[in-house]
PDB file of C-alpha atoms in Angstrom:
ATOM      1  CA  ASP L   1    -149.016  92.332  87.231  1.00  0.00           C
ATOM      2  CA  ILE L   2    -145.791  90.067  87.157  1.00  0.00           C
ATOM      3  CA  GLN L   3    -146.355  87.117  86.251  1.00  0.00           C
ATOM      4  CA  MET L   4    -144.474  84.015  87.457  1.00  0.00           C
ATOM      5  CA  THR L   5    -144.029  80.827  85.321  1.00  0.00           C
ATOM      6  CA  GLN L   6    -143.043  77.756  87.022  1.00  0.00           C
ATOM      7  CA  SER L   7    -141.495  74.529  85.219  1.00  0.00           C
ATOM      8  CA  PRO L   8    -142.288  71.933  85.194  1.00  0.00           C
ATOM      9  CA  SER L   9    -146.000  71.878  86.807  1.00  0.00           C
ATOM     10  CA  SER L  10    -145.038  68.867  88.299  1.00  0.00           C
ATOM     11  CA  LEU L  11    -142.163  65.746  88.236  1.00  0.00           C
ATOM     12  CA  SER L  12    -141.755  62.479  89.666  1.00  0.00           C
ATOM     13  CA  ALA L  13    -138.527  61.311  91.413  1.00  0.00           C
ATOM     14  CA  SER L  14    -137.160  59.370  93.860  1.00  0.00           C
ATOM     15  CA  VAL L  15    -135.492  59.811  97.621  1.00  0.00           C
ATOM     16  CA  GLY L  16    -131.759  60.917  96.862  1.00  0.00           C
ATOM     17  CA  ASP L  17    -132.490  62.560  93.893  1.00  0.00           C
ATOM     18  CA  ARG L  18    -131.134  65.968  92.960  1.00  0.00           C
ATOM     19  CA  ILE L  19    -134.341  68.125  91.430  1.00  0.00           C
ATOM     20  CA  THR L  20    -134.140  71.570  90.144  1.00  0.00           C
ATOM     21  CA  ILE L  21    -137.362  73.501  89.545  1.00  0.00           C
ATOM     22  CA  THR L  22    -137.510  76.849  87.567  1.00  0.00           C
ATOM     23  CA  CYS L  23    -139.138  80.138  88.005  1.00  0.00           C
ATOM     24  CA  ARG L  24    -139.441  82.852  85.498  1.00  0.00           C
ATOM     25  CA  ALA L  25    -140.986  86.285  86.157  1.00  0.00           C
ATOM     26  CA  SER L  26    -142.341  88.501  83.046  1.00  0.00           C
ATOM     27  CA  ARG L  27    -140.225  91.419  84.054  1.00  0.00           C
ATOM     28  CA  GLY L  28    -137.389  92.107  86.378  1.00  0.00           C
ATOM     29  CA  ILE L  29    -138.025  91.199  90.060  1.00  0.00           C
ATOM     30  CA  SER L  30    -134.215  91.872  91.220  1.00  0.00           C
ATOM     31  CA  ASN L  31    -133.910  88.975  93.791  1.00  0.00           C
ATOM     32  CA  TYR L  32    -137.354  90.093  95.365  1.00  0.00           C
ATOM     33  CA  LEU L  33    -138.558  86.264  94.914  1.00  0.00           C
ATOM     34  CA  ASN L  34    -139.489  83.812  97.733  1.00  0.00           C
ATOM     35  CA  TRP L  35    -139.541  79.733  97.682  1.00  0.00           C
ATOM     36  CA  HIS L  36    -143.180  78.361  99.469  1.00  0.00           C
ATOM     37  CA  GLN L  37    -143.314  74.606 100.389  1.00  0.00           C
ATOM     38  CA  GLN L  38    -146.911  73.206 100.566  1.00  0.00           C
ATOM     39  CA  ARG L  39    -147.140  69.273 101.996  1.00  0.00           C
ATOM     40  CA  SER L  40    -150.558  68.027 101.278  1.00  0.00           C
ATOM     41  CA  GLY L  41    -153.208  69.149 103.664  1.00  0.00           C
ATOM     42  CA  GLU L  42    -150.779  71.690 105.618  1.00  0.00           C
ATOM     43  CA  ALA L  43    -150.416  75.331 105.275  1.00  0.00           C
ATOM     44  CA  PRO L  44    -147.179  76.707 103.254  1.00  0.00           C
ATOM     45  CA  LYS L  45    -143.799  77.753 104.549  1.00  0.00           C
ATOM     46  CA  VAL L  46    -141.633  79.869 103.242  1.00  0.00           C
ATOM     47  CA  LEU L  47    -138.078  78.038 102.365  1.00  0.00           C
ATOM     48  CA  ILE L  48    -136.016  80.447 100.975  1.00  0.00           C
ATOM     49  CA  TYR L  49    -136.868  84.579 100.886  1.00  0.00           C
ATOM     50  CA  ALA L  50    -134.733  86.624  98.669  1.00  0.00           C
ATOM     51  CA  ALA L  51    -133.681  84.372  96.318  1.00  0.00           C
ATOM     52  CA  PHE L  52    -130.939  82.322  97.858  1.00  0.00           C
ATOM     53  CA  ARG L  53    -131.368  82.895 101.829  1.00  0.00           C
ATOM     54  CA  LEU L  54    -132.600  80.080 103.891  1.00  0.00           C
ATOM     55  CA  GLU L  55    -135.441  80.690 106.279  1.00  0.00           C
ATOM     56  CA  SER L  56    -134.354  79.610 109.821  1.00  0.00           C
ATOM     57  CA  GLY L  57    -134.598  76.121 110.279  1.00  0.00           C
ATOM     58  CA  VAL L  58    -134.445  74.968 106.701  1.00  0.00           C
ATOM     59  CA  PRO L  59    -132.348  72.123 105.748  1.00  0.00           C
ATOM     60  CA  SER L  60    -129.310  72.859 103.984  1.00  0.00           C
ATOM     61  CA  ARG L  61    -130.301  70.433 100.805  1.00  0.00           C
ATOM     62  CA  PHE L  62    -132.432  73.571  99.889  1.00  0.00           C
ATOM     63  CA  SER L  63    -130.927  76.219  97.849  1.00  0.00           C
ATOM     64  CA  GLY L  64    -132.252  78.753  95.660  1.00  0.00           C
ATOM     65  CA  SER L  65    -130.300  81.172  92.844  1.00  0.00           C
ATOM     66  CA  GLY L  66    -131.303  83.709  90.291  1.00  0.00           C
ATOM     67  CA  SER L  67    -131.704  87.372  89.766  1.00  0.00           C
ATOM     68  CA  GLY L  68    -133.717  89.422  87.240  1.00  0.00           C
ATOM     69  CA  THR L  69    -136.311  87.234  85.638  1.00  0.00           C
ATOM     70  CA  ASP L  70    -134.776  83.691  85.932  1.00  0.00           C
ATOM     71  CA  PHE L  71    -134.627  81.639  89.442  1.00  0.00           C
ATOM     72  CA  THR L  72    -134.131  77.872  90.561  1.00  0.00           C
ATOM     73  CA  LEU L  73    -134.952  76.182  93.762  1.00  0.00           C
ATOM     74  CA  THR L  74    -132.521  73.286  94.096  1.00  0.00           C
ATOM     75  CA  ILE L  75    -132.812  69.993  96.082  1.00  0.00           C
ATOM     76  CA  SER L  76    -129.693  68.277  96.501  1.00  0.00           C
ATOM     77  CA  SER L  77    -130.963  65.043  97.780  1.00  0.00           C
ATOM     78  CA  LEU L  78    -134.615  64.423  98.139  1.00  0.00           C
ATOM     79  CA  GLN L  79    -135.988  63.116 101.493  1.00  0.00           C
ATOM     80  CA  PRO L  80    -139.555  61.601 101.957  1.00  0.00           C
ATOM     81  CA  GLU L  81    -140.647  64.885 103.348  1.00  0.00           C
ATOM     82  CA  ASP L  82    -139.789  66.931 100.823  1.00  0.00           C
ATOM     83  CA  PHE L  83    -142.585  65.644  98.499  1.00  0.00           C
ATOM     84  CA  ALA L  84    -144.831  68.463  98.179  1.00  0.00           C
ATOM     85  CA  THR L  85    -145.476  71.524  96.394  1.00  0.00           C
ATOM     86  CA  TYR L  86    -143.204  74.324  95.587  1.00  0.00           C
ATOM     87  CA  PHE L  87    -144.338  77.962  94.677  1.00  0.00           C
ATOM     88  CA  CYS L  88    -142.608  80.859  93.666  1.00  0.00           C
ATOM     89  CA  GLN L  89    -143.555  84.419  94.653  1.00  0.00           C
ATOM     90  CA  GLN L  90    -142.558  87.702  93.730  1.00  0.00           C
ATOM     91  CA  SER L  91    -142.615  90.636  96.450  1.00  0.00           C
ATOM     92  CA  TYR L  92    -140.844  93.470  94.135  1.00  0.00           C
ATOM     93  CA  SER L  93    -144.255  95.007  93.373  1.00  0.00           C
ATOM     94  CA  THR L  94    -147.722  94.912  94.139  1.00  0.00           C
ATOM     95  CA  PRO L  95    -149.756  92.625  93.504  1.00  0.00           C
ATOM     96  CA  TRP L  96    -147.448  90.236  94.629  1.00  0.00           C
ATOM     97  CA  THR L  97    -147.868  86.853  92.606  1.00  0.00           C
ATOM     98  CA  PHE L  98    -147.005  83.190  92.833  1.00  0.00           C
ATOM     99  CA  GLY L  99    -145.947  80.522  90.164  1.00  0.00           C
ATOM    100  CA  GLN L 100    -148.669  78.126  89.714  1.00  0.00           C
ATOM    101  CA  GLY L 101    -146.773  75.457  91.700  1.00  0.00           C
ATOM    102  CA  THR L 102    -144.697  72.444  90.733  1.00  0.00           C
ATOM    103  CA  LYS L 103    -145.723  69.089  92.354  1.00  0.00           C
ATOM    104  CA  VAL L 104    -142.729  66.984  93.295  1.00  0.00           C
ATOM    105  CA  GLU L 105    -144.245  63.316  93.406  1.00  0.00           C
ATOM    106  CA  ILE L 106    -142.652  60.055  94.041  1.00  0.00           C
TER     107      ILE L 106
ATOM    108  CA  GLN A   1    -142.567  80.610 119.063  1.00  0.00           C
ATOM    109  CA  VAL A   2    -144.849  83.029 117.152  1.00  0.00           C
ATOM    110  CA  GLN A   3    -148.089  81.751 115.579  1.00  0.00           C
ATOM    111  CA  LEU A   4    -150.491  83.386 113.339  1.00  0.00           C
ATOM    112  CA  GLN A   5    -154.241  81.781 113.908  1.00  0.00           C
ATOM    113  CA  GLU A   6    -157.079  82.547 111.678  1.00  0.00           C
ATOM    114  CA  SER A   7    -160.686  82.574 112.904  1.00  0.00           C
ATOM    115  CA  GLY A   8    -164.137  83.209 111.393  1.00  0.00           C
ATOM    116  CA  PRO A   9    -166.984  81.677 110.098  1.00  0.00           C
ATOM    117  CA  GLY A  10    -166.643  78.826 107.813  1.00  0.00           C
ATOM    118  CA  LEU A  11    -170.043  79.137 106.067  1.00  0.00           C
ATOM    119  CA  VAL A  12    -170.748  82.562 104.451  1.00  0.00           C
ATOM    120  CA  LYS A  13    -174.182  82.865 102.306  1.00  0.00           C
ATOM    121  CA  PRO A  14    -173.769  84.436  98.867  1.00  0.00           C
ATOM    122  CA  SER A  15    -173.954  88.553  98.375  1.00  0.00           C
ATOM    123  CA  GLU A  16    -172.827  88.350 102.434  1.00  0.00           C
ATOM    124  CA  THR A  17    -169.623  89.540 103.669  1.00  0.00           C
ATOM    125  CA  LEU A  18    -166.885  87.443 104.875  1.00  0.00           C
ATOM    126  CA  SER A  19    -164.848  88.501 107.814  1.00  0.00           C
ATOM    127  CA  LEU A  20    -162.019  86.740 109.182  1.00  0.00           C
ATOM    128  CA  ILE A  21    -159.420  87.877 111.648  1.00  0.00           C
ATOM    129  CA  CYS A  22    -155.890  86.941 111.994  1.00  0.00           C
ATOM    130  CA  SER A  23    -154.281  86.845 115.610  1.00  0.00           C
ATOM    131  CA  VAL A  24    -150.667  87.332 116.306  1.00  0.00           C
ATOM    132  CA  SER A  25    -148.949  85.180 119.406  1.00  0.00           C
ATOM    133  CA  SER A  26    -146.312  87.470 119.849  1.00  0.00           C
ATOM    134  CA  GLY A  27    -148.243  90.752 120.533  1.00  0.00           C
ATOM    135  CA  PRO A  28    -148.610  93.890 118.993  1.00  0.00           C
ATOM    136  CA  ILE A  29    -148.083  94.143 115.021  1.00  0.00           C
ATOM    137  CA  SER A  30    -144.726  95.348 114.012  1.00  0.00           C
ATOM    138  CA  TYR A  31    -142.069  95.960 111.261  1.00  0.00           C
ATOM    139  CA  TYR A  32    -143.722  93.332 109.269  1.00  0.00           C
ATOM    140  CA  TYR A  33    -146.125  93.455 106.060  1.00  0.00           C
ATOM    141  CA  TRP A  34    -149.327  91.363 107.494  1.00  0.00           C
ATOM    142  CA  SER A  35    -151.080  89.650 104.329  1.00  0.00           C
ATOM    143  CA  TRP A  36    -154.167  87.677 103.801  1.00  0.00           C
ATOM    144  CA  ILE A  37    -153.533  85.032 100.897  1.00  0.00           C
ATOM    145  CA  ARG A  38    -156.110  82.402  99.673  1.00  0.00           C
ATOM    146  CA  GLN A  39    -156.467  79.030  97.648  1.00  0.00           C
ATOM    147  CA  PRO A  40    -159.405  77.662  96.073  1.00  0.00           C
ATOM    148  CA  PRO A  41    -159.549  73.828  96.747  1.00  0.00           C
ATOM    149  CA  GLY A  42    -156.989  72.042  94.663  1.00  0.00           C
ATOM    150  CA  LYS A  43    -155.869  75.119  93.000  1.00  0.00           C
ATOM    151  CA  GLY A  44    -152.934  77.709  93.780  1.00  0.00           C
ATOM    152  CA  LEU A  45    -152.435  80.752  95.698  1.00  0.00           C
ATOM    153  CA  GLU A  46    -153.637  84.024  95.577  1.00  0.00           C
ATOM    154  CA  TRP A  47    -152.421  87.423  97.577  1.00  0.00           C
ATOM    155  CA  ILE A  48    -155.512  89.149  98.753  1.00  0.00           C
ATOM    156  CA  GLY A  49    -153.511  92.241 100.231  1.00  0.00           C
ATOM    157  CA  TYR A  50    -151.708  93.533 103.376  1.00  0.00           C
ATOM    158  CA  LEU A  51    -151.254  96.017 105.872  1.00  0.00           C
ATOM    159  CA  HIS A  52    -148.044  97.588 106.454  1.00  0.00           C
ATOM    160  CA  TYR A  53    -147.348  98.147 110.317  1.00  0.00           C
ATOM    161  CA  THR A  54    -147.354 101.813 109.336  1.00  0.00           C
ATOM    162  CA  GLY A  55    -150.827 101.342 108.563  1.00  0.00           C
ATOM    163  CA  GLN A  56    -150.530 101.566 104.564  1.00  0.00           C
ATOM    164  CA  THR A  57    -152.564  99.138 102.794  1.00  0.00           C
ATOM    165  CA  SER A  58    -152.158  97.704  99.559  1.00  0.00           C
ATOM    166  CA  TYR A  59    -155.132  95.219  97.802  1.00  0.00           C
ATOM    167  CA  ASN A  60    -154.775  92.986  94.894  1.00  0.00           C
ATOM    168  CA  PRO A  61    -156.672  94.995  92.174  1.00  0.00           C
ATOM    169  CA  SER A  62    -158.823  92.005  91.209  1.00  0.00           C
ATOM    170  CA  LEU A  63    -160.245  92.119  94.525  1.00  0.00           C
ATOM    171  CA  LYS A  64    -159.621  95.981  95.572  1.00  0.00           C
ATOM    172  CA  SER A  65    -163.528  96.749  95.236  1.00  0.00           C
ATOM    173  CA  ARG A  66    -164.735  94.392  97.969  1.00  0.00           C
ATOM    174  CA  VAL A  67    -161.615  94.006 100.477  1.00  0.00           C
ATOM    175  CA  THR A  68    -160.713  95.934 103.695  1.00  0.00           C
ATOM    176  CA  ILE A  69    -157.991  94.721 105.467  1.00  0.00           C
ATOM    177  CA  SER A  70    -157.304  96.614 109.261  1.00  0.00           C
ATOM    178  CA  VAL A  71    -155.859  96.305 112.572  1.00  0.00           C
ATOM    179  CA  ASP A  72    -157.711  96.371 115.927  1.00  0.00           C
ATOM    180  CA  THR A  73    -157.055  98.739 118.110  1.00  0.00           C
ATOM    181  CA  SER A  74    -154.835  96.561 120.428  1.00  0.00           C
ATOM    182  CA  LYS A  75    -152.606  95.549 117.311  1.00  0.00           C
ATOM    183  CA  THR A  76    -152.646  92.112 118.349  1.00  0.00           C
ATOM    184  CA  GLN A  77    -155.111  91.362 115.686  1.00  0.00           C
ATOM    185  CA  PHE A  78    -155.915  92.002 111.976  1.00  0.00           C
ATOM    186  CA  SER A  79    -158.930  91.259 109.955  1.00  0.00           C
ATOM    187  CA  LEU A  80    -160.094  90.761 106.551  1.00  0.00           C
ATOM    188  CA  ARG A  81    -163.297  92.042 105.275  1.00  0.00           C
ATOM    189  CA  MET A  82    -164.568  90.877 101.678  1.00  0.00           C
ATOM    190  CA  SER A  83    -167.872  91.830 100.567  1.00  0.00           C
ATOM    191  CA  SER A  84    -170.764  90.555  98.199  1.00  0.00           C
ATOM    192  CA  VAL A  85    -169.136  87.191  98.169  1.00  0.00           C
ATOM    193  CA  THR A  86    -169.651  84.438  95.381  1.00  0.00           C
ATOM    194  CA  ALA A  87    -168.854  80.659  95.282  1.00  0.00           C
ATOM    195  CA  ALA A  88    -166.081  81.870  93.893  1.00  0.00           C
ATOM    196  CA  ASP A  89    -164.373  83.016  96.895  1.00  0.00           C
ATOM    197  CA  THR A  90    -164.874  79.355  98.462  1.00  0.00           C
ATOM    198  CA  ALA A  91    -161.292  79.079  99.607  1.00  0.00           C
ATOM    199  CA  VAL A  92    -158.667  78.683 102.298  1.00  0.00           C
ATOM    200  CA  TYR A  93    -157.636  81.791 103.672  1.00  0.00           C
ATOM    201  CA  TYR A  94    -154.512  82.091 105.015  1.00  0.00           C
ATOM    202  CA  CYS A  95    -153.173  85.165 106.839  1.00  0.00           C
ATOM    203  CA  ALA A  96    -149.469  85.603 106.625  1.00  0.00           C
ATOM    204  CA  ARG A  97    -146.203  87.917 107.560  1.00  0.00           C
ATOM    205  CA  ALA A  98    -143.378  89.245 105.902  1.00  0.00           C
ATOM    206  CA  PRO A  99    -140.492  91.293 107.375  1.00  0.00           C
ATOM    207  CA  HIS A 100    -140.310  94.987 106.465  1.00  0.00           C
ATOM    208  CA  TRP A 101    -136.976  94.605 104.903  1.00  0.00           C
ATOM    209  CA  TYR A 102    -137.437  92.039 102.477  1.00  0.00           C
ATOM    210  CA  ASP A 103    -133.806  90.248 103.224  1.00  0.00           C
ATOM    211  CA  SER A 104    -133.995  89.883 106.592  1.00  0.00           C
ATOM    212  CA  GLY A 105    -136.511  86.851 107.029  1.00  0.00           C
ATOM    213  CA  ASP A 106    -138.546  85.865 109.308  1.00  0.00           C
ATOM    214  CA  TYR A 107    -141.692  84.850 106.852  1.00  0.00           C
ATOM    215  CA  LEU A 108    -144.615  83.204 108.644  1.00  0.00           C
ATOM    216  CA  TRP A 109    -147.936  81.974 107.434  1.00  0.00           C
ATOM    217  CA  GLY A 110    -150.960  80.911 109.475  1.00  0.00           C
ATOM    218  CA  GLN A 111    -152.590  77.203 109.331  1.00  0.00           C
ATOM    219  CA  GLY A 112    -155.485  78.541 107.294  1.00  0.00           C
ATOM    220  CA  THR A 113    -159.068  78.653 107.513  1.00  0.00           C
ATOM    221  CA  LEU A 114    -161.877  77.266 104.892  1.00  0.00           C
ATOM    222  CA  VAL A 115    -164.211  79.466 104.102  1.00  0.00           C
ATOM    223  CA  THR A 116    -167.453  78.206 101.741  1.00  0.00           C
ATOM    224  CA  VAL A 117    -169.798  80.557  99.992  1.00  0.00           C
ATOM    225  CA  SER A 118    -173.221  78.643 100.180  1.00  0.00           C
ATOM    226  CA  SER A 119    -176.811  79.019 100.642  1.00  0.00           C
TER     227      SER A 119
END
């Protein structure tokens, strides 16, 4: 199985801050990498797919980059609705696997 | 707007079989991978398996011996069956859709349904 490791596990930030979350795969996954956002008590939703492509309706303050084993999710200016948990996920090979999550707190 | 909706019993007894259905509002299943994913309370996400629109299935090896994902004859619903459940299978179960071409977008999650395994 491909292990996905996120860092940090949690971070504290303020509205307007720029933050970056990293995700590392245990072996190369090309750009088969998705980022999911899960607000408290809600289902996840996909923000970014194929490492850097924004899903429809996702604000442009979200961006993704990386290829191979190292990936990042950046939020350029945190908004109140962005306080949530973020998961990376690879679909390069089965079993599809998720990172452990990064909780973004105020 | 396309929606996925999970349904099924919220309480299952240990050793019994968990059965869930995901209803697809857009009509017949097509051109996607249709997955089941679960999340134990307060924990992370675990991929259970998928059904490809061609009929191909793939399961997490950790669950493979107990899991079956199938599509109904109308192809507007797909289901999850998990046998011999234990308390460790207590989780929110989500159905989700991923595009056949991974870089084409149009991913979607259902709202999830909590299944508790308890006598």
